[in-house]
CSV table of C-alpha atoms in Angstrom, one decimal:
chain,number,residue,atom,x,y,z
A,167,MET,CA,10.6,4.0,-12.5
A,168,GLU,CA,8.6,1.2,-10.8
A,169,TRP,CA,8.9,-2.4,-11.9
A,170,VAL,CA,5.8,-4.6,-12.1
A,171,ALA,CA,5.6,-8.3,-13.0
A,172,GLY,CA,3.4,-11.2,-13.3
A,173,GLU,CA,4.1,-14.7,-11.8
A,174,LEU,CA,6.0,-16.1,-14.7
A,175,PRO,CA,8.7,-18.5,-13.5
A,176,PRO,CA,11.8,-18.8,-14.1
A,177,PHE,CA,11.7,-14.8,-14.6
A,178,ALA,CA,9.6,-13.7,-11.7
A,179,TRP,CA,7.3,-15.2,-9.2
A,180,LEU,CA,6.3,-15.5,-5.6
A,181,GLY,CA,8.0,-18.7,-4.3
A,182,ARG,CA,7.9,-20.5,-1.0
A,183,GLN,CA,10.8,-18.3,0.1
A,184,GLY,CA,9.5,-15.1,-1.2
A,185,PRO,CA,9.8,-13.3,-4.6
A,186,GLN,CA,12.5,-14.7,-6.9
A,187,GLY,CA,13.3,-15.1,-10.5
A,188,LEU,CA,16.0,-14.2,-13.2
A,189,ALA,CA,14.3,-10.8,-14.0
A,190,TYR,CA,13.2,-10.1,-10.4
A,191,GLU,CA,16.9,-10.5,-9.2
A,192,LEU,CA,18.2,-8.4,-12.2
A,193,ALA,CA,15.7,-5.6,-11.2
A,194,ALA,CA,16.8,-5.7,-7.6
A,195,GLN,CA,20.6,-5.7,-8.5
A,196,MET,CA,20.0,-2.8,-10.8
A,197,ARG,CA,18.1,-0.8,-8.1
A,198,SER,CA,20.9,-1.4,-5.7
A,199,LYS,CA,23.5,-0.2,-8.2
A,200,LEU,CA,21.4,3.0,-8.7
A,201,ASN,CA,20.7,3.5,-4.9
A,202,ARG,CA,17.0,3.3,-5.6
A,203,SER,CA,14.5,2.2,-2.9
A,204,GLY,CA,11.4,0.1,-3.7
A,205,GLU,CA,10.4,-3.4,-4.7
A,206,THR,CA,9.0,-5.2,-7.8
A,207,THR,CA,5.2,-5.4,-7.4
A,208,PHE,CA,3.3,-8.6,-8.6
A,209,TYR,CA,0.1,-8.2,-10.4
A,210,PRO,CA,-2.2,-10.5,-12.5
A,211,TRP,CA,-0.1,-10.6,-15.8
A,212,ALA,CA,-2.6,-9.0,-18.1
A,213,ARG,CA,-2.9,-6.1,-15.6
A,214,ALA,CA,0.9,-5.6,-15.2
A,215,VAL,CA,1.2,-5.4,-19.1
A,216,ARG,CA,-1.8,-2.9,-19.3
A,217,MET,CA,-0.1,-0.8,-16.5
A,218,ALA,CA,3.2,-0.6,-18.3
A,219,GLN,CA,1.5,0.0,-21.6
A,220,THR,CA,-0.7,2.9,-20.4
A,221,GLY,CA,1.1,4.2,-17.4
A,222,PRO,CA,3.7,7.0,-17.2
A,223,SER,CA,6.7,5.3,-15.5
A,224,PHE,CA,6.6,1.5,-15.3
A,225,GLY,CA,9.0,-1.2,-16.2
A,226,VAL,CA,7.5,-4.8,-16.9
A,227,PHE,CA,8.9,-8.3,-17.3
A,228,PRO,CA,9.1,-10.8,-18.9
A,229,LEU,CA,7.5,-9.4,-21.9
A,230,ALA,CA,7.5,-11.2,-25.3
A,231,ARG,CA,8.4,-8.7,-28.2
A,232,THR,CA,5.7,-9.3,-30.7
A,233,PRO,CA,4.6,-7.1,-33.7
A,234,ASP,CA,1.5,-5.9,-32.1
A,235,ARG,CA,3.4,-4.7,-29.0
A,236,GLU,CA,6.4,-3.3,-30.7
A,237,LEU,CA,5.4,0.5,-30.7
A,238,HIS,CA,3.8,0.4,-27.3
A,239,PHE,CA,6.9,-0.2,-25.1
A,240,ASN,CA,10.5,0.6,-24.9
A,241,TRP,CA,12.5,-2.6,-25.2
A,242,LEU,CA,15.1,-2.1,-22.6
A,243,ILE,CA,16.9,-5.4,-21.7
A,244,PRO,CA,16.7,-8.7,-23.5
A,245,LEU,CA,16.4,-11.7,-21.3
A,246,THR,CA,16.4,-14.7,-23.5
A,247,THR,CA,14.9,-16.2,-26.7
A,248,VAL,CA,11.9,-18.4,-25.8
A,249,HIS,CA,10.7,-21.2,-27.9
A,250,TYR,CA,7.0,-22.1,-27.7
A,251,SER,CA,6.4,-25.8,-27.6
A,252,PHE,CA,3.7,-28.4,-26.9
A,253,PHE,CA,4.0,-30.4,-23.7
A,254,SER,CA,2.0,-33.5,-23.2
A,255,LEU,CA,2.0,-36.5,-20.9
A,256,ALA,CA,4.8,-38.9,-21.5
A,257,THR,CA,2.4,-41.8,-21.5
A,258,ASP,CA,0.3,-40.4,-24.4
A,259,SER,CA,0.6,-42.4,-27.7
A,260,PHE,CA,-0.2,-39.7,-30.3
A,261,ASP,CA,2.6,-38.1,-32.3
A,262,HIS,CA,3.8,-35.2,-30.3
A,263,PHE,CA,5.5,-33.7,-33.3
A,264,ASP,CA,2.8,-34.0,-35.9
A,265,THR,CA,0.9,-30.7,-36.4
A,266,GLU,CA,-2.3,-32.3,-37.8
A,267,ALA,CA,-2.4,-34.8,-34.8
A,268,LEU,CA,-2.0,-31.8,-32.4
A,269,LYS,CA,-4.8,-30.0,-34.0
A,270,ALA,CA,-7.2,-32.8,-33.2
A,271,ARG,CA,-6.3,-32.4,-29.6
A,272,ARG,CA,-7.5,-30.0,-26.7
A,273,ILE,CA,-4.6,-27.5,-26.3
A,274,GLY,CA,-4.2,-25.5,-23.1
A,275,VAL,CA,-2.9,-22.0,-23.2
A,276,LEU,CA,-2.2,-19.2,-20.6
A,277,ARG,CA,-5.1,-16.8,-20.6
A,278,GLY,CA,-4.3,-13.6,-22.3
A,279,SER,CA,-1.2,-14.8,-23.9
A,280,PRO,CA,-0.3,-13.4,-27.3
A,281,ILE,CA,0.7,-17.0,-28.4
A,282,ILE,CA,-2.9,-17.9,-28.8
A,283,LYS,CA,-2.5,-16.2,-32.1
A,284,ASN,CA,0.2,-18.6,-33.1
A,285,LEU,CA,-2.4,-21.4,-32.7
A,286,GLN,CA,-5.2,-19.6,-34.4
A,287,ALA,CA,-3.0,-18.8,-37.4
A,288,GLU,CA,-2.4,-22.5,-37.8
A,289,ARG,CA,-6.1,-23.1,-37.4
A,290,PHE,CA,-6.1,-24.9,-34.0
A,291,SER,CA,-9.7,-24.8,-32.8
A,292,LYS,CA,-9.7,-26.7,-29.5
A,293,ILE,CA,-8.1,-24.1,-27.4
A,294,VAL,CA,-8.5,-24.1,-23.5
A,295,GLU,CA,-7.4,-21.0,-21.5
A,296,ALA,CA,-6.3,-21.3,-17.9
A,297,LYS,CA,-5.4,-18.6,-15.4
A,298,ASP,CA,-1.9,-19.8,-14.7
A,299,TYR,CA,0.7,-22.6,-15.4
A,300,LYS,CA,-0.3,-24.5,-12.3
A,301,ASP,CA,-3.9,-24.8,-13.5
A,302,LEU,CA,-2.6,-25.8,-17.0
A,303,LEU,CA,-0.5,-28.6,-15.6
A,304,ARG,CA,-3.3,-29.8,-13.3
A,305,LEU,CA,-5.5,-29.8,-16.4
A,306,LEU,CA,-3.1,-31.9,-18.3
A,307,GLU,CA,-2.3,-34.2,-15.5
A,308,ARG,CA,-6.1,-35.0,-15.0
A,309,GLN,CA,-6.5,-35.4,-18.8
A,310,HIS,CA,-8.9,-32.5,-19.2
A,311,ILE,CA,-6.6,-31.3,-21.9
A,312,ASP,CA,-4.3,-33.3,-24.2
A,313,ALA,CA,-1.3,-30.8,-24.4
A,314,ILE,CA,-0.1,-27.4,-23.2
A,315,TYR,CA,1.4,-24.8,-25.5
A,316,ALA,CA,3.7,-22.6,-23.6
A,317,GLY,CA,7.2,-21.0,-23.5
A,318,GLU,CA,9.6,-23.8,-22.7
A,319,PRO,CA,11.5,-22.0,-19.9
A,320,MET,CA,8.3,-20.9,-18.1
A,321,LEU,CA,6.6,-24.2,-18.2
A,322,ARG,CA,9.7,-26.2,-17.2
A,323,ALA,CA,10.2,-23.9,-14.2
A,324,ALA,CA,6.5,-24.2,-13.3
A,325,ILE,CA,6.7,-28.0,-13.3
A,326,GLU,CA,9.6,-27.8,-10.7
A,327,GLU,CA,8.1,-24.9,-8.7
A,328,PHE,CA,4.7,-26.4,-8.2
A,329,GLY,CA,5.8,-29.8,-7.2
A,330,PHE,CA,5.0,-31.7,-10.5
A,331,LYS,CA,7.3,-34.5,-11.7
A,332,SER,CA,9.2,-33.7,-14.8
A,333,ALA,CA,9.1,-37.4,-15.9
A,334,THR,CA,5.3,-37.0,-16.2
A,335,PHE,CA,5.6,-34.7,-19.1
A,336,ARG,CA,7.1,-34.8,-22.6
A,337,ARG,CA,8.1,-31.9,-24.9
A,338,GLY,CA,7.0,-32.2,-28.5
A,339,LEU,CA,6.6,-29.9,-31.5
A,340,SER,CA,8.0,-26.3,-31.3
A,341,LEU,CA,6.0,-23.6,-33.0
A,342,LYS,CA,7.3,-20.0,-33.1
A,343,SER,CA,9.6,-18.2,-30.8
A,344,ALA,CA,10.1,-14.7,-29.4
A,345,GLU,CA,12.4,-12.6,-27.4
A,346,LEU,CA,11.7,-11.8,-23.8
A,347,TYR,CA,12.5,-8.4,-22.5
A,348,MET,CA,12.5,-6.2,-19.5
A,349,ALA,CA,10.4,-3.5,-21.0
A,350,THR,CA,9.3,0.1,-20.0
A,351,SER,CA,6.5,2.4,-20.6
A,352,ILE,CA,6.9,4.6,-23.6
A,353,ALA,CA,6.6,7.5,-21.3
A,354,VAL,CA,9.8,6.8,-19.3
A,355,ASP,CA,12.3,9.4,-20.5
A,356,LYS,CA,15.6,8.4,-22.1
A,357,PRO,CA,17.9,9.6,-19.4
A,358,GLU,CA,16.0,7.4,-16.9
A,359,ALA,CA,16.0,4.3,-19.2
A,360,GLU,CA,19.7,4.8,-19.8
A,361,LEU,CA,20.5,4.7,-16.1
A,362,TRP,CA,18.9,1.3,-15.8
A,363,LEU,CA,20.6,0.1,-18.9
A,364,GLN,CA,24.0,1.2,-17.7
A,365,ALA,CA,23.3,-0.6,-14.4
A,366,TYR,CA,22.5,-3.8,-16.3
A,367,ARG,CA,25.8,-3.4,-18.4
A,368,GLU,CA,27.7,-3.3,-15.2
A,369,LEU,CA,26.1,-6.5,-14.1
A,370,GLU,CA,27.0,-8.1,-17.3
A,371,LEU,CA,30.7,-7.2,-16.8
A,372,ASP,CA,30.9,-8.5,-13.3
A,373,GLY,CA,29.4,-11.8,-14.1
A,374,THR,CA,26.0,-11.4,-12.4
A,375,VAL,CA,24.0,-11.8,-15.4
A,376,ALA,CA,25.6,-15.1,-16.4
A,377,ARG,CA,25.3,-16.4,-12.8
A,378,LEU,CA,21.7,-15.7,-12.8
A,379,GLN,CA,21.0,-17.2,-16.2
A,380,LYS,CA,22.7,-20.4,-15.0
A,381,LYS,CA,20.6,-20.4,-11.8
A,382,TYR,CA,17.2,-19.9,-13.5
A,383,LEU,CA,17.3,-21.2,-17.0
A,384,SER,CA,18.0,-25.0,-16.3
A,385,THR,CA,15.8,-27.5,-17.9
A,386,GLY,CA,14.3,-30.8,-16.7
A,387,VAL,CA,11.5,-32.2,-19.0
A,388,ARG,CA,12.7,-35.0,-21.1
A,389,GLU,CA,12.3,-35.0,-24.9
A,390,ARG,CA,11.1,-37.8,-27.1
């Protein structure tokens, strides 16, 4: 099985010192326990998901477990529960926790993300899509959008990784949540999936999972 990923800190991204992230390191540690060669390959996120959905033998991370994806993947290893929240500039005066106030604003979202449906279900209409978190943060800092709607751990990590100041931003209303997983193609056979799962259980027992969670899931954006 080959692991693929998109650049979604803190779970997987190509940093200044090379590839890193919670899920990236877990995949490397599991690969080592199984004496497997190879590396996680990074692709644009939509392509990585498509490869795992349609390909014969891929693992992908981090993937939100949503109803429309449920039957298209094997959900192998849970990473964390992610809460989706609105982030705005700390200097903005509108109510960051009022849904109607937010609906009147321009909301930035990662292109291709399933959480766009969360906004559409609540009748948000001013939705602006960007290719990655760095672009979203730039748009917000330059006031081309009024807020970002994103998974909290991903956006917090992006703020740190891309050199933005955490004090510049403020977290507001949370809207929906999901479980993030390391998932596999449906076509991956059960014995192969079980080998990877057993390797993960060993990493839980020896404290590696807890250590990596502590390393990567820290936070820095202040709340109101």
